[in-house]
Coordinates of C-alpha atoms in Angstrom, one line a residue:
Chain A
M1 CA -12.8 20.3 17.3
G2 CA -9.7 19.3 15.3
I3 CA -7.6 16.1 14.8
G4 CA -5.1 17.7 16.5
N5 CA -7.1 19.0 18.7
I6 CA -8.5 15.4 19.8
F7 CA -4.4 14.3 20.1
K8 CA -4.2 17.2 22.3
A9 CA -6.7 16.3 24.8
F10 CA -5.2 13.0 24.9
Q11 CA -1.9 13.6 25.2
P12 CA -0.3 12.4 28.3
K13 CA 0.1 15.4 31.3
D14 CA 3.3 15.0 32.2
K15 CA 4.5 16.3 28.2
V16 CA 5.1 19.2 29.8
F17 CA 8.1 19.0 32.0
F18 CA 9.9 18.0 28.6
V19 CA 8.4 21.2 26.7
L20 CA 9.5 22.9 29.7
F21 CA 13.0 21.5 30.0
E22 CA 13.2 21.7 25.7
K23 CA 12.0 25.6 26.0
T24 CA 14.7 26.0 28.7
A25 CA 17.7 24.9 27.0
D26 CA 16.6 27.0 23.9
T27 CA 16.6 30.4 25.6
L28 CA 20.5 28.9 27.4
V29 CA 21.6 28.1 24.0
Q30 CA 20.4 31.7 22.6
M31 CA 21.7 33.5 26.1
S32 CA 25.2 31.7 26.0
K33 CA 25.4 32.4 22.1
E34 CA 24.7 36.0 22.6
F35 CA 27.4 36.3 25.8
H36 CA 30.4 34.9 23.5
E37 CA 29.0 37.1 20.8
G38 CA 28.8 40.0 23.5
L39 CA 32.4 39.5 24.3
I40 CA 34.0 38.8 20.7
D41 CA 33.3 42.9 20.4
F42 CA 33.4 43.9 23.6
D43 CA 34.0 47.9 25.6
T44 CA 32.7 48.0 28.6
N45 CA 30.9 51.0 28.2
D46 CA 27.9 49.8 26.2
E47 CA 26.0 47.8 29.2
S48 CA 23.8 46.5 26.3
L49 CA 25.5 42.9 27.0
L50 CA 24.8 43.3 30.6
K51 CA 21.5 44.3 30.0
K52 CA 20.6 41.4 27.7
M53 CA 22.1 39.0 29.9
S54 CA 20.1 40.3 33.0
D55 CA 16.4 39.5 31.0
F56 CA 17.3 35.9 29.7
E57 CA 17.7 35.0 33.4
H58 CA 14.5 36.4 34.1
Q59 CA 13.3 34.4 31.4
L60 CA 15.2 31.2 32.8
D61 CA 13.5 32.3 36.3
D62 CA 10.3 32.0 34.8
L63 CA 10.6 29.1 33.4
T64 CA 12.3 27.0 36.5
H65 CA 9.4 28.6 38.5
E66 CA 6.9 27.0 36.4
V67 CA 8.8 24.1 36.7
F68 CA 8.5 23.6 40.4
V69 CA 4.5 25.3 39.8
Q70 CA 3.6 21.9 37.9
L71 CA 5.4 20.4 39.5
G72 CA 2.9 20.4 42.3
E73 CA -0.3 20.1 39.9
N74 CA 0.7 17.0 38.6
F75 CA 0.7 13.7 40.6
I76 CA 2.2 11.8 36.7
T77 CA 5.4 12.8 36.0
P78 CA 7.9 11.6 33.1
F79 CA 10.4 10.7 35.7
D80 CA 11.1 11.2 39.3
R81 CA 10.1 14.3 41.1
E82 CA 13.5 14.9 42.7
D83 CA 15.2 14.7 38.9
I84 CA 12.7 17.1 37.9
N85 CA 13.6 19.1 40.3
H86 CA 17.5 18.2 40.1
L87 CA 17.0 19.5 36.3
A88 CA 14.8 22.7 37.1
A89 CA 17.7 23.9 39.2
G90 CA 20.9 23.0 37.5
L91 CA 19.5 24.7 34.9
D92 CA 18.6 27.7 36.3
D93 CA 22.5 27.6 38.4
I94 CA 24.0 28.1 34.7
A95 CA 22.2 31.3 33.5
D96 CA 22.8 32.5 36.9
Y97 CA 26.6 31.9 36.4
I98 CA 26.3 33.1 32.9
F99 CA 24.5 36.2 34.0
A100 CA 26.9 36.5 37.2
S101 CA 29.6 37.0 34.7
S102 CA 29.1 39.4 32.5
K103 CA 27.9 41.1 35.6
Y104 CA 31.1 41.7 37.1
I105 CA 32.3 42.0 33.3
F106 CA 30.6 45.4 33.8
L107 CA 31.1 46.4 37.5
Y108 CA 34.8 46.1 37.7
K109 CA 35.0 47.7 34.3
T110 CA 37.3 44.2 34.0
P111 CA 41.0 44.1 31.8
E112 CA 39.6 41.7 28.9
V113 CA 41.6 38.8 29.0
K114 CA 41.8 35.8 25.9
E115 CA 40.6 33.6 27.5
F116 CA 36.9 35.2 28.8
T117 CA 36.2 34.5 24.9
E118 CA 37.8 30.9 25.2
L119 CA 34.9 29.9 28.1
S120 CA 33.1 31.7 27.1
L121 CA 32.8 29.9 23.9
L122 CA 32.5 25.7 25.7
I123 CA 30.4 27.9 28.1
H124 CA 27.8 28.2 24.5
K125 CA 29.0 25.0 23.5
S126 CA 28.1 23.2 26.7
C127 CA 24.5 24.4 26.3
V128 CA 24.0 23.6 22.1
E129 CA 24.8 19.9 24.0
L130 CA 22.3 19.9 26.3
Q131 CA 20.1 20.5 24.3
S132 CA 20.0 18.0 22.0
A133 CA 20.7 16.1 25.5
I134 CA 17.2 16.7 26.4
K135 CA 15.9 16.6 22.9
N136 CA 16.6 13.0 23.0
L137 CA 16.1 12.6 26.6
N138 CA 12.4 12.9 25.4
G139 CA 10.9 9.4 24.9
F140 CA 14.3 7.9 26.4
K141 CA 14.6 7.2 23.2
N142 CA 18.0 7.7 21.8
A143 CA 20.3 7.2 24.6
A144 CA 23.1 6.9 22.8
E145 CA 22.6 10.2 21.4
V146 CA 21.8 11.6 25.5
K147 CA 25.0 9.9 26.4
E148 CA 27.1 11.1 23.3
S149 CA 25.9 14.8 24.5
C150 CA 27.0 14.4 28.0
I151 CA 30.2 12.6 27.9
K152 CA 30.7 15.6 24.8
I153 CA 29.9 18.0 28.0
N154 CA 32.3 16.6 30.4
S155 CA 35.3 17.5 28.1
Y156 CA 34.4 21.0 27.3
E157 CA 34.0 21.0 31.6
N158 CA 37.9 19.3 31.4
I159 CA 39.0 21.9 28.8
A160 CA 37.5 24.3 30.9
D161 CA 39.3 23.9 33.5
D162 CA 42.6 23.7 31.9
V163 CA 41.6 27.2 30.4
L164 CA 41.1 28.0 34.4
S165 CA 44.3 26.8 34.5
Q166 CA 46.8 28.3 32.6
A167 CA 44.7 32.0 33.2
L168 CA 45.9 32.1 35.9
V169 CA 49.2 31.3 36.2
R170 CA 49.3 33.7 33.6
L171 CA 47.1 36.5 35.2
F172 CA 49.5 36.0 38.8
E173 CA 52.7 37.4 35.8
T174 CA 50.6 40.7 36.0
N175 CA 52.1 41.0 39.7
D176 CA 48.9 43.3 40.0
P177 CA 47.1 42.3 43.4
I178 CA 43.3 44.3 42.5
N179 CA 43.4 43.0 38.5
I180 CA 44.6 39.4 40.1
I181 CA 41.2 40.3 42.3
K182 CA 38.8 40.8 39.2
V183 CA 39.9 38.6 36.3
K184 CA 40.2 35.7 38.8
D185 CA 36.8 36.7 40.0
V186 CA 35.8 37.0 36.1
L187 CA 37.4 33.2 34.9
E188 CA 36.1 31.8 38.1
Y189 CA 32.4 32.4 37.8
M190 CA 32.8 31.1 34.1
E191 CA 34.6 28.0 34.8
I192 CA 31.1 27.7 37.7
V193 CA 29.4 27.6 34.6
T194 CA 30.9 25.2 32.7
D195 CA 30.5 23.1 36.4
K196 CA 27.0 23.9 36.2
A197 CA 26.8 22.5 33.0
E198 CA 28.7 19.2 34.1
D199 CA 26.0 18.7 37.1
V200 CA 23.3 19.2 34.6
A201 CA 24.6 16.6 32.4
N202 CA 24.8 13.9 35.0
T203 CA 21.8 14.7 36.4
I204 CA 20.7 13.6 32.7
E205 CA 22.8 10.2 32.4
N206 CA 21.1 9.4 36.1
I207 CA 17.3 9.2 34.3
L208 CA 18.7 7.3 31.5
I209 CA 20.0 4.9 33.7
K210 CA 17.6 4.4 35.5
Y211 CA 14.5 5.0 32.6
A212 CA 16.0 4.1 29.6
Chain B
M1 CA -5.2 14.1 83.5
G2 CA -6.5 17.7 82.5
I3 CA -8.0 18.7 79.4
G4 CA -5.1 20.5 77.6
N5 CA -3.4 16.5 78.7
I6 CA -6.5 15.2 76.6
F7 CA -5.4 17.2 73.5
K8 CA -2.3 17.1 73.8
A9 CA -2.7 13.3 73.9
F10 CA -4.5 13.1 71.0
Q11 CA -2.4 16.2 69.1
P12 CA -0.5 15.0 65.7
K13 CA 2.7 13.5 66.2
D14 CA 3.8 15.1 63.2
K15 CA 3.2 19.0 65.1
V16 CA 6.6 18.4 66.4
F17 CA 8.1 19.5 63.0
F18 CA 6.2 23.0 62.9
V19 CA 7.0 23.2 67.1
L20 CA 10.3 22.6 65.5
F21 CA 10.6 24.6 62.6
E22 CA 9.7 28.2 64.8
K23 CA 11.7 27.6 67.3
T24 CA 14.9 27.5 64.7
A25 CA 13.1 30.6 62.5
D26 CA 12.2 32.7 66.6
T27 CA 16.1 32.1 66.8
L28 CA 17.0 32.8 63.7
V29 CA 15.4 36.7 64.1
Q30 CA 17.0 37.3 67.9
M31 CA 20.3 36.4 66.3
S32 CA 20.0 38.2 63.5
K33 CA 18.3 40.9 65.4
E34 CA 21.8 41.4 67.9
F35 CA 23.9 40.9 64.1
H36 CA 22.5 43.7 63.0
E37 CA 22.1 46.1 66.8
G38 CA 26.2 45.2 67.4
L39 CA 27.2 46.4 63.6
I40 CA 25.3 49.9 64.3
D41 CA 28.0 50.6 67.8
F42 CA 31.0 48.5 66.3
D43 CA 34.4 48.1 68.2
T44 CA 36.3 45.1 66.3
N45 CA 38.2 45.2 70.0
D46 CA 34.8 43.8 72.1
E47 CA 34.4 40.2 71.1
S48 CA 31.5 40.4 72.4
L49 CA 29.4 40.6 68.8
L50 CA 31.1 37.5 68.1
K51 CA 30.9 35.4 71.4
K52 CA 27.2 36.6 71.0
M53 CA 26.5 34.7 67.1
S54 CA 28.8 31.7 68.0
D55 CA 26.3 31.1 71.3
F56 CA 23.2 31.4 68.4
E57 CA 25.5 29.5 65.7
H58 CA 25.6 26.1 68.5
Q59 CA 21.6 26.7 69.5
L60 CA 20.7 26.5 66.0
D61 CA 23.2 23.5 65.4
D62 CA 21.0 21.7 68.0
L63 CA 17.1 22.4 66.8
T64 CA 18.5 21.3 63.8
H65 CA 20.2 17.8 64.9
E66 CA 16.7 17.7 67.0
V67 CA 14.6 18.1 63.8
F68 CA 16.4 14.8 61.8
V69 CA 16.5 13.2 65.1
Q70 CA 12.5 13.0 64.8
L71 CA 12.9 12.8 60.6
G72 CA 13.9 9.4 62.0
E73 CA 11.7 8.2 64.5
N74 CA 8.5 9.2 62.9
F75 CA 6.4 7.4 60.0
I76 CA 4.5 10.1 59.6
T77 CA 5.3 13.9 58.9
P78 CA 3.4 17.0 57.9
F79 CA 5.2 17.1 54.7
D80 CA 7.4 15.3 51.8
R81 CA 10.6 14.4 53.9
E82 CA 13.0 15.4 52.1
D83 CA 11.1 18.8 51.9
I84 CA 11.7 18.7 55.7
N85 CA 15.2 18.1 55.4
H86 CA 15.9 20.9 52.8
L87 CA 13.8 23.8 55.4
A88 CA 16.1 22.5 58.1
A89 CA 19.5 22.4 56.5
G90 CA 18.7 25.5 55.1
L91 CA 17.8 27.9 58.2
D92 CA 20.8 26.2 59.8
D93 CA 22.8 27.7 56.6
I94 CA 21.2 30.5 57.4
A95 CA 22.8 30.4 60.6
D96 CA 26.1 29.4 60.1
Y97 CA 27.2 31.8 57.4
I98 CA 25.5 34.9 59.5
F99 CA 28.9 33.2 62.0
A100 CA 31.2 33.3 58.9
S101 CA 30.2 37.0 58.6
S102 CA 31.0 37.4 62.5
K103 CA 33.6 36.1 62.3
Y104 CA 35.4 37.7 60.2
I105 CA 35.1 40.9 61.2
F106 CA 36.9 39.6 64.1
L107 CA 39.1 38.0 62.2
Y108 CA 40.6 40.3 60.3
K109 CA 40.2 43.3 62.2
T110 CA 38.2 44.7 58.7
P111 CA 37.4 47.9 58.7
E112 CA 33.6 48.8 58.6
V113 CA 32.0 49.6 55.5
K114 CA 28.3 51.4 56.0
E115 CA 27.4 48.6 54.0
F116 CA 27.6 46.3 57.1
T117 CA 24.4 47.8 58.0
E118 CA 23.0 48.2 55.2
L119 CA 23.2 44.3 54.3
S120 CA 22.7 42.8 58.5
L121 CA 19.4 45.3 58.5
L122 CA 18.3 43.5 54.7
I123 CA 19.0 39.7 56.5
H124 CA 16.7 40.3 60.3
K125 CA 14.4 41.7 58.0
S126 CA 14.4 38.1 55.9
C127 CA 14.2 36.3 59.2
V128 CA 11.2 37.7 60.6
E129 CA 9.7 37.1 56.8
L130 CA 10.6 33.2 57.4
Q131 CA 9.7 33.2 60.4
S132 CA 6.0 34.5 59.9
A133 CA 6.1 32.1 56.6
I134 CA 6.7 29.3 58.9
K135 CA 3.8 30.7 60.8
N136 CA 1.5 31.0 58.3
L137 CA 2.6 27.2 56.7
N138 CA 1.6 25.5 60.0
G139 CA -1.8 23.6 58.6
F140 CA -1.7 25.9 54.8
K141 CA -4.7 27.6 56.0
N142 CA -2.8 31.2 55.2
A143 CA -1.1 30.2 51.5
A144 CA -1.5 34.2 50.7
E145 CA -0.1 35.4 54.3
V146 CA 3.1 32.9 53.1
K147 CA 3.7 34.1 49.4
E148 CA 4.0 37.8 50.2
S149 CA 6.6 36.5 53.0
C150 CA 8.5 34.5 50.0
I151 CA 7.8 37.7 47.5
K152 CA 9.3 39.7 50.1
I153 CA 12.5 37.6 50.8
N154 CA 12.9 37.4 47.7
S155 CA 13.0 41.6 47.0
Y156 CA 15.7 41.5 49.9
E157 CA 18.1 39.4 48.4
N158 CA 17.6 41.6 44.2
I159 CA 18.1 44.4 47.0
A160 CA 21.0 43.0 48.1
D161 CA 22.6 42.0 45.6
D162 CA 22.7 46.1 44.6
V163 CA 23.9 46.5 48.1
L164 CA 26.8 44.7 47.2
S165 CA 27.6 45.8 44.0
Q166 CA 27.8 49.0 45.1
A167 CA 29.7 48.8 48.0
L168 CA 32.2 46.2 45.5
V169 CA 32.3 49.2 43.2
R170 CA 33.7 51.8 45.9
L171 CA 35.6 49.5 47.7
F172 CA 38.0 49.1 44.1
E173 CA 37.9 52.6 44.2
T174 CA 40.3 52.1 47.4
N175 CA 42.9 51.2 44.9
D176 CA 43.7 49.0 48.9
P177 CA 44.1 45.2 47.7
I178 CA 44.4 44.0 51.7
N179 CA 41.1 46.2 52.6
I180 CA 39.8 44.5 48.9
I181 CA 40.4 41.2 50.1
K182 CA 39.4 41.5 53.6
V183 CA 36.1 43.6 53.1
K184 CA 35.2 41.8 50.3
D185 CA 35.0 38.5 51.9
V186 CA 32.5 39.9 54.9
L187 CA 30.8 41.0 52.7
E188 CA 30.6 38.0 50.4
Y189 CA 29.1 36.3 53.4
M190 CA 26.6 38.7 54.0
E191 CA 24.9 38.9 50.5
I192 CA 24.8 35.2 50.7
V193 CA 22.8 34.7 54.2
T194 CA 20.1 36.7 51.8
D195 CA 20.3 34.4 49.3
K196 CA 20.0 30.5 52.0
A197 CA 17.1 32.8 53.0
E198 CA 15.9 32.8 49.0
D199 CA 16.8 29.2 49.5
V200 CA 14.2 28.8 52.0
A201 CA 11.7 30.5 51.2
N202 CA 11.9 28.7 47.6
T203 CA 11.6 25.0 49.8
I204 CA 8.6 27.1 51.4
E205 CA 6.6 27.5 48.3
N206 CA 7.2 24.0 47.1
I207 CA 6.1 23.0 50.2
L208 CA 2.5 25.1 49.5
I209 CA 1.9 24.2 46.1
K210 CA 2.1 20.8 47.1
Y211 CA 0.4 21.4 50.2
A212 CA -2.3 24.4 50.3
Chain C
M1 CA 29.8 -25.2 43.6
G2 CA 31.8 -24.6 47.2
I3 CA 30.2 -23.3 50.2
G4 CA 31.3 -20.0 49.0
N5 CA 29.9 -20.2 46.8
I6 CA 26.5 -20.7 47.5
F7 CA 26.4 -18.2 50.3
K8 CA 27.7 -16.1 47.7
A9 CA 24.4 -16.4 45.2
F10 CA 22.3 -16.3 47.8
Q11 CA 24.1 -12.7 48.9
P12 CA 21.6 -10.3 48.9
K13 CA 22.4 -8.4 45.8
D14 CA 22.5 -4.7 47.9
K15 CA 25.7 -5.7 49.7
V16 CA 27.3 -3.4 45.9
F17 CA 26.7 -0.7 47.7
F18 CA 28.2 -1.1 50.8
V19 CA 31.4 -2.9 48.9
L20 CA 31.6 -0.1 47.1
F21 CA 31.5 2.7 49.5
E22 CA 34.0 0.6 51.4
K23 CA 36.2 1.0 48.8
T24 CA 35.2 4.8 48.1
A25 CA 36.8 4.9 51.9
D26 CA 39.9 2.9 51.4
T27 CA 41.1 4.9 48.2
L28 CA 40.6 8.4 50.0
V29 CA 42.6 6.5 53.6
Q30 CA 45.5 6.1 50.7
M31 CA 44.6 9.7 48.8
S32 CA 44.6 11.5 51.4
K33 CA 48.2 9.4 53.3
E34 CA 50.2 10.4 50.2
F35 CA 48.7 14.1 50.1
H36 CA 49.7 14.6 54.0
E37 CA 53.1 12.8 53.8
G38 CA 54.7 14.4 50.0
L39 CA 53.2 18.2 51.6
I40 CA 56.0 17.3 54.5
D41 CA 58.4 16.6 51.8
F42 CA 57.7 19.2 49.7
D43 CA 58.9 20.2 46.4
T44 CA 56.6 23.0 43.9
N45 CA 58.9 21.8 41.2
D46 CA 58.6 18.0 42.0
E47 CA 55.0 17.3 40.1
S48 CA 55.2 14.3 41.2
L49 CA 52.4 14.2 44.0
L50 CA 49.8 16.5 41.8
K51 CA 50.6 13.0 39.0
K52 CA 49.2 11.0 42.3
M53 CA 46.0 13.0 43.4
S54 CA 44.4 13.3 39.7
D55 CA 45.8 9.3 39.4
F56 CA 43.5 9.4 43.1
E57 CA 40.7 12.0 41.6
H58 CA 40.1 9.3 38.1
Q59 CA 39.8 6.4 40.7
L60 CA 37.0 7.7 42.8
D61 CA 35.4 9.7 39.8
D62 CA 34.9 5.5 38.4
L63 CA 33.7 4.7 41.5
T64 CA 31.1 7.1 42.4
H65 CA 29.7 6.9 38.2
E66 CA 29.6 2.8 39.3
V67 CA 27.2 3.9 43.6
F68 CA 24.9 5.2 40.3
V69 CA 24.9 2.9 37.5
Q70 CA 24.2 0.0 40.5
L71 CA 21.7 2.5 41.5
G72 CA 20.4 2.7 38.1
E73 CA 19.8 -1.3 38.0
N74 CA 19.4 -2.3 41.8
F75 CA 15.6 -2.2 42.8
I76 CA 16.6 -3.2 46.3
T77 CA 19.3 -1.2 48.2
P78 CA 20.3 -1.5 52.0
F79 CA 19.2 1.9 52.6
D80 CA 16.8 4.9 51.2
R81 CA 18.6 5.5 47.0
E82 CA 19.3 9.7 48.0
D83 CA 20.8 8.6 51.2
I84 CA 23.1 6.3 48.6
N85 CA 23.3 9.0 46.1
H86 CA 24.3 12.3 49.2
L87 CA 26.2 9.7 50.6
A88 CA 28.4 8.9 46.6
A89 CA 28.1 12.8 45.7
G90 CA 29.3 13.4 50.0
L91 CA 32.8 11.0 49.3
D92 CA 33.3 12.6 45.5
D93 CA 33.5 16.2 46.8
I94 CA 36.2 14.8 49.3
A95 CA 38.7 14.2 46.4
D96 CA 37.6 16.9 44.4
Y97 CA 38.8 19.2 46.8
I98 CA 42.1 17.6 47.9
F99 CA 42.7 17.1 43.8
A100 CA 42.1 20.8 43.7
S101 CA 44.2 21.6 47.0
S102 CA 47.2 20.3 45.1
K103 CA 46.3 21.5 41.8
Y104 CA 46.8 24.9 43.7
I105 CA 49.6 24.6 45.7
F106 CA 51.6 23.6 42.7
L107 CA 49.7 26.2 39.8
Y108 CA 50.4 28.6 42.2
K109 CA 53.9 27.8 43.4
T110 CA 52.3 28.9 46.2
P111 CA 54.8 29.7 49.4
E112 CA 54.3 26.4 52.2
V113 CA 52.9 27.6 55.6
K114 CA 52.3 25.4 58.4
E115 CA 49.5 25.4 58.5
F116 CA 49.6 22.7 55.1
T117 CA 50.4 20.2 56.8
E118 CA 48.3 20.9 60.1
L119 CA 45.4 21.0 57.5
S120 CA 46.7 17.7 55.8
L121 CA 46.9 15.6 58.6
L122 CA 42.9 17.0 59.5
I123 CA 41.8 15.7 56.1
H124 CA 43.8 12.3 56.4
K125 CA 42.8 11.9 59.8
S126 CA 38.3 12.8 58.8
C127 CA 39.1 9.9 55.9
V128 CA 40.5 7.5 58.5
E129 CA 37.3 8.1 60.8
L130 CA 34.6 8.1 57.6
Q131 CA 36.5 4.2 56.4
S132 CA 35.5 2.8 59.9
A133 CA 32.1 4.6 60.0
I134 CA 31.1 3.0 56.6
K135 CA 33.0 -0.3 57.4
N136 CA 30.3 -0.2 60.5
L137 CA 27.7 1.3 59.1
N138 CA 27.4 -2.6 57.2
G139 CA 24.6 -4.2 59.0
F140 CA 23.9 -1.5 61.0
K141 CA 25.6 -3.5 64.0
N142 CA 27.8 -0.9 65.5
A143 CA 26.3 2.3 65.7
A144 CA 27.8 2.9 68.3
E145 CA 31.1 2.8 66.5
V146 CA 29.7 4.8 64.1
K147 CA 28.5 8.1 66.3
E148 CA 31.8 8.0 68.0
S149 CA 33.4 8.7 63.9
C150 CA 31.2 10.8 63.5
I151 CA 31.6 12.7 66.3
K152 CA 35.7 12.7 66.0
I153 CA 35.6 14.7 62.1
N154 CA 33.1 17.1 63.7
S155 CA 35.7 18.5 66.1
Y156 CA 38.1 17.1 63.0
E157 CA 36.7 20.3 61.2
N158 CA 36.0 22.4 63.8
I159 CA 40.0 22.5 64.3
A160 CA 40.4 23.1 61.0
D161 CA 38.2 25.3 61.2
D162 CA 40.4 26.8 63.9
V163 CA 43.8 26.3 62.4
L164 CA 42.3 27.9 59.1
S165 CA 41.4 31.5 61.3
Q166 CA 44.9 31.2 62.8
A167 CA 46.7 30.6 59.5
L168 CA 44.7 33.9 58.1
V169 CA 45.4 36.0 61.0
R170 CA 49.2 35.4 60.3
L171 CA 49.1 35.4 56.9
F172 CA 47.8 38.7 56.3
E173 CA 50.9 40.1 58.6
T174 CA 52.6 39.5 55.9
N175 CA 50.7 42.3 54.2
D176 CA 51.3 40.8 50.9
P177 CA 49.1 40.9 48.9
I178 CA 49.9 38.4 46.0
N179 CA 50.9 35.8 48.8
I180 CA 47.8 36.3 50.2
I181 CA 45.7 35.8 48.0
K182 CA 47.5 32.5 46.6
V183 CA 48.2 31.3 50.1
K184 CA 44.1 31.9 51.4
D185 CA 42.8 30.2 48.2
V186 CA 44.9 27.3 49.5
L187 CA 44.2 27.2 53.4
E188 CA 40.2 27.6 51.8
Y189 CA 40.3 24.5 49.3
M190 CA 42.3 22.2 52.2
E191 CA 39.8 23.8 55.0
I192 CA 36.9 22.9 52.3
V193 CA 38.0 19.3 52.4
T194 CA 37.0 18.7 56.1
D195 CA 33.3 20.4 55.7
K196 CA 32.7 17.9 53.3
A197 CA 33.6 14.9 55.6
E198 CA 31.4 15.8 58.0
D199 CA 28.5 16.6 55.5
V200 CA 29.1 12.8 54.7
A201 CA 29.4 11.7 58.8
N202 CA 26.1 14.2 59.1
T203 CA 24.7 11.7 56.0
I204 CA 26.4 8.4 57.3
E205 CA 24.1 9.6 61.0
N206 CA 21.1 9.9 59.2
I207 CA 20.4 7.1 57.7
L208 CA 21.7 5.1 61.8
I209 CA 18.6 7.7 63.0
K210 CA 16.8 6.0 59.9
Y211 CA 17.7 2.1 60.0
A212 CA 20.2 1.0 63.2

């Protein structure tokens, strides 16, 4: 047994949750990056973006399920079981709504509006901050950095809200009800992603308040 | 005092929750059966289906309320109070969204589409599996059967998702915006029922992981 | 040190939660009053109502945040931490949906329908009952009054549901799809406020069941 393995044998059992949450956040960063880049060069007839989003969504489902399995097996957790539950469910919601956004774009053959890439960029930036917040939450040592990331996520949600509002005003000016129904659905799904990111940021802040 | 009563006197207090959850699941099976059968022979002018759904929804409200009353009175529960809470609220959500689906069909005098009965059948099948999962959860003895029911509920949700997608594609082809708004609302409420059933299945799986 | 201060020094630390919840309820009563009165004399070009709603929403955000900060700092709470969490989040949801309702009225330049003021009155009445329920919850002495308020809030939600239904029937008669999309969104946001008030009433009832 090498030194690495000795350390591993003594590694606290509750580390598994941080490993899983970091892997989840890494995957969300990748997913949102591909989503944003896919929307920049966008072609409703090329369904490879939809296929990628579907694959990411399945990966994230598996990671979420693993958190619940570990919750069932571990008596010791790094923070409240309820908080682990909220965090896992919240991260999964982000993946679900990114996938839903991409699904409806292809299903409706939604005409592109410039706000799609504005929102997907805000989504990606939120995921990057979540990744950073979760890394810094590990060990509860970098409370200030965690807080800063949460503040940024909140501000991205506010900006997304304004982008949605302006997009809706422009959309209704088209006076085309079917177009309005389609684009409005996609815009709203995308804005929900930033709401879900804010929910996760709030969960992280609550964990920080309790343990840091 | 007969032997039956002696056993009853020693029956664990926490059995009341299984009795209530089984009664709730039985009622959901009946409700979803009547909903599905009502939609096969469907007439928007005959509001007897709506009346039946409203009655079932009230029954299920009362059962949910009784769970919360019992939670307040019992110190001993068969599993975590939070899980009982989630399970009761989740089952109530299923009833609420079946009722909402039927309400909007009558309110909007929604033109029938073939996907209504496809979705109502998936809803009914999900409720049958929930009934089975809850019966098998009692005593935590039939973990494999519980798991199998949960997997089926997850697969029904996936199928419902595809049915909704195909229905929406066909719906937008009508090019009739008011028709689209009405039918889309009903289809979405029906699909949410299968989401809520999946949420309950996840809650049941989490309970199983902890106790079985 | 006067007698008042002596008492204050011995005042249980957990009083802070009742103080915060009462302040939150007071603010919701004011917010809903201004919302209702603003809709009676309504002019989509005068955005002062929207500005007021936005200010109230920020105040309520701050109060909710303070509850979470106190939850992190206090080991002793007057009731379960999860219930405090639900109560705070539920009250915040009410403010969010009142704000969303007002936002979409202005954003869409939504044509007024008579049901707007009917719903805003039900919203205001629900907030008044929440204020009363929360005051009477303090000390768990007036259980009967708390229960009565919760029953009233449930009945307002039922009435709001009927108002929405009738409004939608009338709305579809206009046969104007863009008008339908706009007004339907606002009506639905307003009805959600009464749902959220009912959720809070249910949380309060559950607290009462456990502690009274």
